[in-house]
């Protein structure tokens, strides 16, 4: 909501009673988090709430310290299995159409990454000005481009890449993988290395030639 110029993190109450202002612990960081500003959101309408019960969804204002999949609790620690993310199948290089708005470009890309709208992959070769956006479906590119232009005021040009397969790899395997035909090594924000291939046949060919390389499926990867 441009009128508010803030950011909401949505939480679902799983057990107990939520009270506005209560201090909870974030299981992923172990740090306390104060829920001072809590709202119920319906479309563009917002209203402050004081209590919420299991099943309710609450919007916490400017909760920048929270990430997708975090668990908040009071009392004894509570953990849930990590959320899974599907392996991306579409990739595109994003470039700011106005190079003078590079700060807005980086801020927008970082915001979309933190929300899980897209996965953002980077490499020293491409640099920060040309991150690779990785998505499951092409419509995610449309959402990202629209938000970059209208929310962050930094229109982007998206250049599709020929890759269709992404698997995990490691630092020991990366040089050999990068030298393979039709492959590229990129890093996620948490430092995890991904190997991109044009198709599954290129991947299988490399696995058969070099079975010692680390090339693992991305199934059930944790969102960071």
PDB file of C-alpha atoms in Angstrom, residues 1-222:
ATOM      1  CA  UNK A   1       0.000   0.000   0.000  1.00  0.00           C
ATOM      2  CA  UNK A   2       1.812   3.115  -1.235  1.00  0.00           C
ATOM      3  CA  UNK A   3      -0.137   5.297   1.212  1.00  0.00           C
ATOM      4  CA  UNK A   4       1.358   3.428   4.172  1.00  0.00           C
ATOM      5  CA  UNK A   5       4.841   2.872   2.690  1.00  0.00           C
ATOM      6  CA  UNK A   6       5.422  -0.036   5.054  1.00  0.00           C
ATOM      7  CA  UNK A   7       5.855  -3.779   4.921  1.00  0.00           C
ATOM      8  CA  UNK A   8       3.735  -6.592   6.338  1.00  0.00           C
ATOM      9  CA  UNK A   9       4.768 -10.091   7.376  1.00  0.00           C
ATOM     10  CA  UNK A  10       1.821 -12.475   7.608  1.00  0.00           C
ATOM     11  CA  UNK A  11       1.707 -15.085  10.359  1.00  0.00           C
ATOM     12  CA  UNK A  12      -0.823 -17.839  10.963  1.00  0.00           C
ATOM     13  CA  UNK A  13      -1.708 -18.646  14.562  1.00  0.00           C
ATOM     14  CA  UNK A  14      -1.250 -22.381  15.081  1.00  0.00           C
ATOM     15  CA  UNK A  15      -1.919 -22.741  18.817  1.00  0.00           C
ATOM     16  CA  UNK A  16      -2.576 -20.637  21.887  1.00  0.00           C
ATOM     17  CA  UNK A  17      -3.770 -17.025  21.801  1.00  0.00           C
ATOM     18  CA  UNK A  18      -1.966 -14.153  20.124  1.00  0.00           C
ATOM     19  CA  UNK A  19      -2.023 -10.832  21.979  1.00  0.00           C
ATOM     20  CA  UNK A  20      -0.832  -7.627  20.352  1.00  0.00           C
ATOM     21  CA  UNK A  21       2.347  -6.406  22.009  1.00  0.00           C
ATOM     22  CA  UNK A  22       3.470  -9.812  23.211  1.00  0.00           C
ATOM     23  CA  UNK A  23       7.157 -10.659  22.823  1.00  0.00           C
ATOM     24  CA  UNK A  24       7.818 -13.903  20.971  1.00  0.00           C
ATOM     25  CA  UNK A  25      10.993 -15.747  19.997  1.00  0.00           C
ATOM     26  CA  UNK A  26      11.992 -16.379  16.398  1.00  0.00           C
ATOM     27  CA  UNK A  27      13.094 -20.022  16.185  1.00  0.00           C
ATOM     28  CA  UNK A  28      15.414 -19.416  13.221  1.00  0.00           C
ATOM     29  CA  UNK A  29      17.487 -16.753  15.024  1.00  0.00           C
ATOM     30  CA  UNK A  30      16.719 -17.319  18.723  1.00  0.00           C
ATOM     31  CA  UNK A  31      16.065 -13.588  19.063  1.00  0.00           C
ATOM     32  CA  UNK A  32      13.038 -11.922  20.688  1.00  0.00           C
ATOM     33  CA  UNK A  33      10.524 -10.126  18.501  1.00  0.00           C
ATOM     34  CA  UNK A  34       7.939  -7.591  19.757  1.00  0.00           C
ATOM     35  CA  UNK A  35       4.530  -7.664  18.045  1.00  0.00           C
ATOM     36  CA  UNK A  36       3.668  -4.038  18.753  1.00  0.00           C
ATOM     37  CA  UNK A  37       1.808  -3.324  15.505  1.00  0.00           C
ATOM     38  CA  UNK A  38      -0.597  -6.110  14.499  1.00  0.00           C
ATOM     39  CA  UNK A  39      -3.326  -5.751  11.908  1.00  0.00           C
ATOM     40  CA  UNK A  40      -6.062  -7.649  10.145  1.00  0.00           C
ATOM     41  CA  UNK A  41      -5.871  -7.061   6.383  1.00  0.00           C
ATOM     42  CA  UNK A  42      -8.676  -7.520   3.876  1.00  0.00           C
ATOM     43  CA  UNK A  43      -7.815  -6.198   0.420  1.00  0.00           C
ATOM     44  CA  UNK A  44      -6.780  -2.585   0.949  1.00  0.00           C
ATOM     45  CA  UNK A  45      -8.558  -2.338   4.287  1.00  0.00           C
ATOM     46  CA  UNK A  46      -6.587  -2.585   7.529  1.00  0.00           C
ATOM     47  CA  UNK A  47      -7.590  -2.555  11.156  1.00  0.00           C
ATOM     48  CA  UNK A  48      -5.579  -3.084  14.329  1.00  0.00           C
ATOM     49  CA  UNK A  49      -6.313  -6.233  16.307  1.00  0.00           C
ATOM     50  CA  UNK A  50      -5.604  -7.097  19.929  1.00  0.00           C
ATOM     51  CA  UNK A  51      -6.310 -10.838  19.952  1.00  0.00           C
ATOM     52  CA  UNK A  52      -6.078 -13.686  17.453  1.00  0.00           C
ATOM     53  CA  UNK A  53      -6.791 -17.398  17.770  1.00  0.00           C
ATOM     54  CA  UNK A  54      -5.682 -20.598  15.976  1.00  0.00           C
ATOM     55  CA  UNK A  55      -6.423 -20.345  12.270  1.00  0.00           C
ATOM     56  CA  UNK A  56      -6.340 -16.535  12.205  1.00  0.00           C
ATOM     57  CA  UNK A  57      -3.872 -14.714   9.957  1.00  0.00           C
ATOM     58  CA  UNK A  58      -2.253 -11.587  11.371  1.00  0.00           C
ATOM     59  CA  UNK A  59      -0.198  -8.928   9.596  1.00  0.00           C
ATOM     60  CA  UNK A  60       2.819  -7.674  11.534  1.00  0.00           C
ATOM     61  CA  UNK A  61       3.918  -4.213  10.413  1.00  0.00           C
ATOM     62  CA  UNK A  62       7.534  -3.592   9.364  1.00  0.00           C
ATOM     63  CA  UNK A  63       8.616  -7.048  10.517  1.00  0.00           C
ATOM     64  CA  UNK A  64      11.823  -6.969   8.466  1.00  0.00           C
ATOM     65  CA  UNK A  65      13.511  -9.421  10.842  1.00  0.00           C
ATOM     66  CA  UNK A  66      11.128 -12.228   9.836  1.00  0.00           C
ATOM     67  CA  UNK A  67      11.625 -14.549   6.891  1.00  0.00           C
ATOM     68  CA  UNK A  68       9.416 -17.003   5.046  1.00  0.00           C
ATOM     69  CA  UNK A  69       9.045 -20.187   7.106  1.00  0.00           C
ATOM     70  CA  UNK A  70      10.084 -18.696  10.475  1.00  0.00           C
ATOM     71  CA  UNK A  71       8.326 -20.015  13.585  1.00  0.00           C
ATOM     72  CA  UNK A  72       7.413 -17.667  16.453  1.00  0.00           C
ATOM     73  CA  UNK A  73       6.723 -18.994  19.939  1.00  0.00           C
ATOM     74  CA  UNK A  74       6.444 -18.190  23.616  1.00  0.00           C
ATOM     75  CA  UNK A  75       7.470 -20.586  26.354  1.00  0.00           C
ATOM     76  CA  UNK A  76       9.199 -23.852  25.341  1.00  0.00           C
ATOM     77  CA  UNK A  77      10.851 -23.756  21.903  1.00  0.00           C
ATOM     78  CA  UNK A  78       8.715 -24.863  18.971  1.00  0.00           C
ATOM     79  CA  UNK A  79      10.037 -25.987  15.596  1.00  0.00           C
ATOM     80  CA  UNK A  80       8.368 -27.175  12.419  1.00  0.00           C
ATOM     81  CA  UNK A  81       9.855 -28.998   9.426  1.00  0.00           C
ATOM     82  CA  UNK A  82      11.354 -26.505   6.957  1.00  0.00           C
ATOM     83  CA  UNK A  83       9.197 -25.259   4.120  1.00  0.00           C
ATOM     84  CA  UNK A  84      10.140 -26.749   0.795  1.00  0.00           C
ATOM     85  CA  UNK A  85      10.785 -24.863  -2.400  1.00  0.00           C
ATOM     86  CA  UNK A  86      10.501 -26.301  -5.888  1.00  0.00           C
ATOM     87  CA  UNK A  87      13.454 -26.329  -8.226  1.00  0.00           C
ATOM     88  CA  UNK A  88      13.213 -23.436 -10.723  1.00  0.00           C
ATOM     89  CA  UNK A  89      12.816 -24.236 -14.403  1.00  0.00           C
ATOM     90  CA  UNK A  90      12.929 -20.735 -15.940  1.00  0.00           C
ATOM     91  CA  UNK A  91      15.801 -18.272 -15.688  1.00  0.00           C
ATOM     92  CA  UNK A  92      16.363 -14.693 -16.840  1.00  0.00           C
ATOM     93  CA  UNK A  93      18.992 -12.021 -16.329  1.00  0.00           C
ATOM     94  CA  UNK A  94      17.519  -8.817 -14.858  1.00  0.00           C
ATOM     95  CA  UNK A  95      19.020  -5.454 -15.754  1.00  0.00           C
ATOM     96  CA  UNK A  96      17.927  -1.971 -14.736  1.00  0.00           C
ATOM     97  CA  UNK A  97      16.654  -0.024 -17.732  1.00  0.00           C
ATOM     98  CA  UNK A  98      17.799   3.200 -16.070  1.00  0.00           C
ATOM     99  CA  UNK A  99      21.353   2.725 -14.795  1.00  0.00           C
ATOM    100  CA  UNK A 100      20.992   5.883 -12.722  1.00  0.00           C
ATOM    101  CA  UNK A 101      18.489   4.085 -10.492  1.00  0.00           C
ATOM    102  CA  UNK A 102      20.803   1.276  -9.460  1.00  0.00           C
ATOM    103  CA  UNK A 103      20.048   1.728  -5.740  1.00  0.00           C
ATOM    104  CA  UNK A 104      16.323   1.301  -6.380  1.00  0.00           C
ATOM    105  CA  UNK A 105      17.106  -1.692  -8.584  1.00  0.00           C
ATOM    106  CA  UNK A 106      19.126  -3.460  -5.899  1.00  0.00           C
ATOM    107  CA  UNK A 107      16.619  -2.631  -3.174  1.00  0.00           C
ATOM    108  CA  UNK A 108      13.770  -4.020  -5.266  1.00  0.00           C
ATOM    109  CA  UNK A 109      15.608  -7.219  -6.200  1.00  0.00           C
ATOM    110  CA  UNK A 110      16.574  -7.807  -2.554  1.00  0.00           C
ATOM    111  CA  UNK A 111      12.973  -7.232  -1.456  1.00  0.00           C
ATOM    112  CA  UNK A 112      11.541  -9.680  -3.991  1.00  0.00           C
ATOM    113  CA  UNK A 113      14.129 -12.266  -2.955  1.00  0.00           C
ATOM    114  CA  UNK A 114      13.307 -11.909   0.756  1.00  0.00           C
ATOM    115  CA  UNK A 115       9.606 -12.366   0.039  1.00  0.00           C
ATOM    116  CA  UNK A 116      10.183 -15.485  -2.019  1.00  0.00           C
ATOM    117  CA  UNK A 117       8.663 -13.953  -5.167  1.00  0.00           C
ATOM    118  CA  UNK A 118      11.708 -15.135  -7.113  1.00  0.00           C
ATOM    119  CA  UNK A 119      14.984 -16.839  -6.345  1.00  0.00           C
ATOM    120  CA  UNK A 120      17.924 -14.537  -7.029  1.00  0.00           C
ATOM    121  CA  UNK A 121      21.173 -16.082  -8.233  1.00  0.00           C
ATOM    122  CA  UNK A 122      24.462 -14.247  -8.629  1.00  0.00           C
ATOM    123  CA  UNK A 123      28.025 -14.819  -9.780  1.00  0.00           C
ATOM    124  CA  UNK A 124      31.224 -12.791  -9.916  1.00  0.00           C
ATOM    125  CA  UNK A 125      31.168 -13.067 -13.695  1.00  0.00           C
ATOM    126  CA  UNK A 126      27.739 -11.496 -14.068  1.00  0.00           C
ATOM    127  CA  UNK A 127      28.042  -9.042 -11.181  1.00  0.00           C
ATOM    128  CA  UNK A 128      25.412  -7.399  -8.982  1.00  0.00           C
ATOM    129  CA  UNK A 129      24.018  -5.376 -11.873  1.00  0.00           C
ATOM    130  CA  UNK A 130      22.918  -8.526 -13.690  1.00  0.00           C
ATOM    131  CA  UNK A 131      21.400 -10.980 -11.192  1.00  0.00           C
ATOM    132  CA  UNK A 132      19.667 -14.064 -12.523  1.00  0.00           C
ATOM    133  CA  UNK A 133      16.021 -14.497 -11.527  1.00  0.00           C
ATOM    134  CA  UNK A 134      14.966 -18.137 -11.159  1.00  0.00           C
ATOM    135  CA  UNK A 135      11.282 -19.129 -11.087  1.00  0.00           C
ATOM    136  CA  UNK A 136       9.012 -22.140 -11.395  1.00  0.00           C
ATOM    137  CA  UNK A 137       6.557 -20.484 -13.807  1.00  0.00           C
ATOM    138  CA  UNK A 138       6.968 -17.595 -16.283  1.00  0.00           C
ATOM    139  CA  UNK A 139       4.178 -15.580 -14.636  1.00  0.00           C
ATOM    140  CA  UNK A 140       6.530 -14.935 -11.725  1.00  0.00           C
ATOM    141  CA  UNK A 141       8.681 -12.900 -14.133  1.00  0.00           C
ATOM    142  CA  UNK A 142       5.650 -10.746 -14.953  1.00  0.00           C
ATOM    143  CA  UNK A 143       4.937 -10.140 -11.276  1.00  0.00           C
ATOM    144  CA  UNK A 144       8.561  -9.252 -10.571  1.00  0.00           C
ATOM    145  CA  UNK A 145       8.821  -6.876 -13.548  1.00  0.00           C
ATOM    146  CA  UNK A 146       5.555  -5.132 -12.644  1.00  0.00           C
ATOM    147  CA  UNK A 147       6.605  -4.619  -9.042  1.00  0.00           C
ATOM    148  CA  UNK A 148      10.073  -3.421  -9.988  1.00  0.00           C
ATOM    149  CA  UNK A 149       8.547  -0.726 -12.200  1.00  0.00           C
ATOM    150  CA  UNK A 150       5.573   0.393 -10.124  1.00  0.00           C
ATOM    151  CA  UNK A 151       6.689  -0.306  -6.551  1.00  0.00           C
ATOM    152  CA  UNK A 152      10.427   0.276  -6.691  1.00  0.00           C
ATOM    153  CA  UNK A 153      10.455   2.686  -9.666  1.00  0.00           C
ATOM    154  CA  UNK A 154      13.183   0.787 -11.460  1.00  0.00           C
ATOM    155  CA  UNK A 155      11.902  -0.821 -14.688  1.00  0.00           C
ATOM    156  CA  UNK A 156      13.865  -3.907 -15.670  1.00  0.00           C
ATOM    157  CA  UNK A 157      14.719  -5.715 -18.870  1.00  0.00           C
ATOM    158  CA  UNK A 158      14.590  -9.505 -18.588  1.00  0.00           C
ATOM    159  CA  UNK A 159      16.848 -11.581 -20.818  1.00  0.00           C
ATOM    160  CA  UNK A 160      15.789 -15.258 -20.880  1.00  0.00           C
ATOM    161  CA  UNK A 161      18.522 -17.847 -20.389  1.00  0.00           C
ATOM    162  CA  UNK A 162      18.514 -21.299 -22.056  1.00  0.00           C
ATOM    163  CA  UNK A 163      18.619 -23.296 -18.816  1.00  0.00           C
ATOM    164  CA  UNK A 164      15.779 -25.551 -17.641  1.00  0.00           C
ATOM    165  CA  UNK A 165      17.411 -27.586 -14.834  1.00  0.00           C
ATOM    166  CA  UNK A 166      18.964 -26.518 -11.519  1.00  0.00           C
ATOM    167  CA  UNK A 167      20.733 -28.814  -9.046  1.00  0.00           C
ATOM    168  CA  UNK A 168      22.869 -28.257  -5.968  1.00  0.00           C
ATOM    169  CA  UNK A 169      26.620 -28.515  -6.158  1.00  0.00           C
ATOM    170  CA  UNK A 170      29.572 -27.559  -3.946  1.00  0.00           C
ATOM    171  CA  UNK A 171      32.805 -25.603  -4.108  1.00  0.00           C
ATOM    172  CA  UNK A 172      34.904 -28.700  -4.878  1.00  0.00           C
ATOM    173  CA  UNK A 173      32.761 -29.675  -7.853  1.00  0.00           C
ATOM    174  CA  UNK A 174      32.046 -26.168  -9.154  1.00  0.00           C
ATOM    175  CA  UNK A 175      35.129 -25.721 -11.430  1.00  0.00           C
ATOM    176  CA  UNK A 176      34.535 -28.985 -13.279  1.00  0.00           C
ATOM    177  CA  UNK A 177      30.800 -28.332 -13.594  1.00  0.00           C
ATOM    178  CA  UNK A 178      31.366 -24.798 -14.897  1.00  0.00           C
ATOM    179  CA  UNK A 179      33.664 -26.181 -17.591  1.00  0.00           C
ATOM    180  CA  UNK A 180      31.027 -28.625 -18.822  1.00  0.00           C
ATOM    181  CA  UNK A 181      28.995 -27.967 -21.953  1.00  0.00           C
ATOM    182  CA  UNK A 182      25.829 -25.956 -21.408  1.00  0.00           C
ATOM    183  CA  UNK A 183      26.352 -25.428 -17.665  1.00  0.00           C
ATOM    184  CA  UNK A 184      26.788 -22.425 -15.374  1.00  0.00           C
ATOM    185  CA  UNK A 185      27.446 -22.036 -11.650  1.00  0.00           C
ATOM    186  CA  UNK A 186      25.485 -19.423  -9.691  1.00  0.00           C
ATOM    187  CA  UNK A 187      25.056 -18.753  -5.970  1.00  0.00           C
ATOM    188  CA  UNK A 188      21.932 -18.211  -3.898  1.00  0.00           C
ATOM    189  CA  UNK A 189      21.815 -15.519  -1.239  1.00  0.00           C
ATOM    190  CA  UNK A 190      22.753 -17.999   1.492  1.00  0.00           C
ATOM    191  CA  UNK A 191      25.916 -19.013  -0.376  1.00  0.00           C
ATOM    192  CA  UNK A 192      24.551 -22.312  -1.681  1.00  0.00           C
ATOM    193  CA  UNK A 193      25.876 -23.108  -5.158  1.00  0.00           C
ATOM    194  CA  UNK A 194      23.547 -24.156  -7.953  1.00  0.00           C
ATOM    195  CA  UNK A 195      24.513 -25.718 -11.243  1.00  0.00           C
ATOM    196  CA  UNK A 196      22.270 -24.748 -14.165  1.00  0.00           C
ATOM    197  CA  UNK A 197      21.940 -26.937 -17.256  1.00  0.00           C
ATOM    198  CA  UNK A 198      20.170 -26.436 -20.566  1.00  0.00           C
ATOM    199  CA  UNK A 199      18.326 -29.731 -20.191  1.00  0.00           C
ATOM    200  CA  UNK A 200      18.298 -32.988 -18.225  1.00  0.00           C
ATOM    201  CA  UNK A 201      20.353 -34.748 -20.888  1.00  0.00           C
ATOM    202  CA  UNK A 202      23.298 -32.384 -20.397  1.00  0.00           C
ATOM    203  CA  UNK A 203      23.047 -33.032 -16.660  1.00  0.00           C
ATOM    204  CA  UNK A 204      22.897 -36.819 -17.077  1.00  0.00           C
ATOM    205  CA  UNK A 205      25.804 -36.778 -19.498  1.00  0.00           C
ATOM    206  CA  UNK A 206      28.000 -34.989 -16.968  1.00  0.00           C
ATOM    207  CA  UNK A 207      26.888 -37.301 -14.155  1.00  0.00           C
ATOM    208  CA  UNK A 208      27.817 -40.346 -16.232  1.00  0.00           C
ATOM    209  CA  UNK A 209      31.218 -38.944 -17.193  1.00  0.00           C
ATOM    210  CA  UNK A 210      32.052 -37.643 -13.701  1.00  0.00           C
ATOM    211  CA  UNK A 211      30.037 -39.506 -11.038  1.00  0.00           C
ATOM    212  CA  UNK A 212      32.278 -38.082  -8.291  1.00  0.00           C
ATOM    213  CA  UNK A 213      30.838 -34.565  -8.768  1.00  0.00           C
ATOM    214  CA  UNK A 214      28.191 -33.278  -6.377  1.00  0.00           C
ATOM    215  CA  UNK A 215      24.994 -32.748  -8.369  1.00  0.00           C
ATOM    216  CA  UNK A 216      21.999 -33.104  -6.057  1.00  0.00           C
ATOM    217  CA  UNK A 217      18.283 -32.431  -6.690  1.00  0.00           C
ATOM    218  CA  UNK A 218      16.783 -29.333  -5.077  1.00  0.00           C
ATOM    219  CA  UNK A 219      13.705 -31.138  -3.737  1.00  0.00           C
ATOM    220  CA  UNK A 220      12.686 -30.006  -0.234  1.00  0.00           C
ATOM    221  CA  UNK A 221      15.240 -27.216  -0.117  1.00  0.00           C
ATOM    222  CA  UNK A 222      14.788 -24.872   2.851  1.00  0.00           C
TER     223      UNK A 222
END
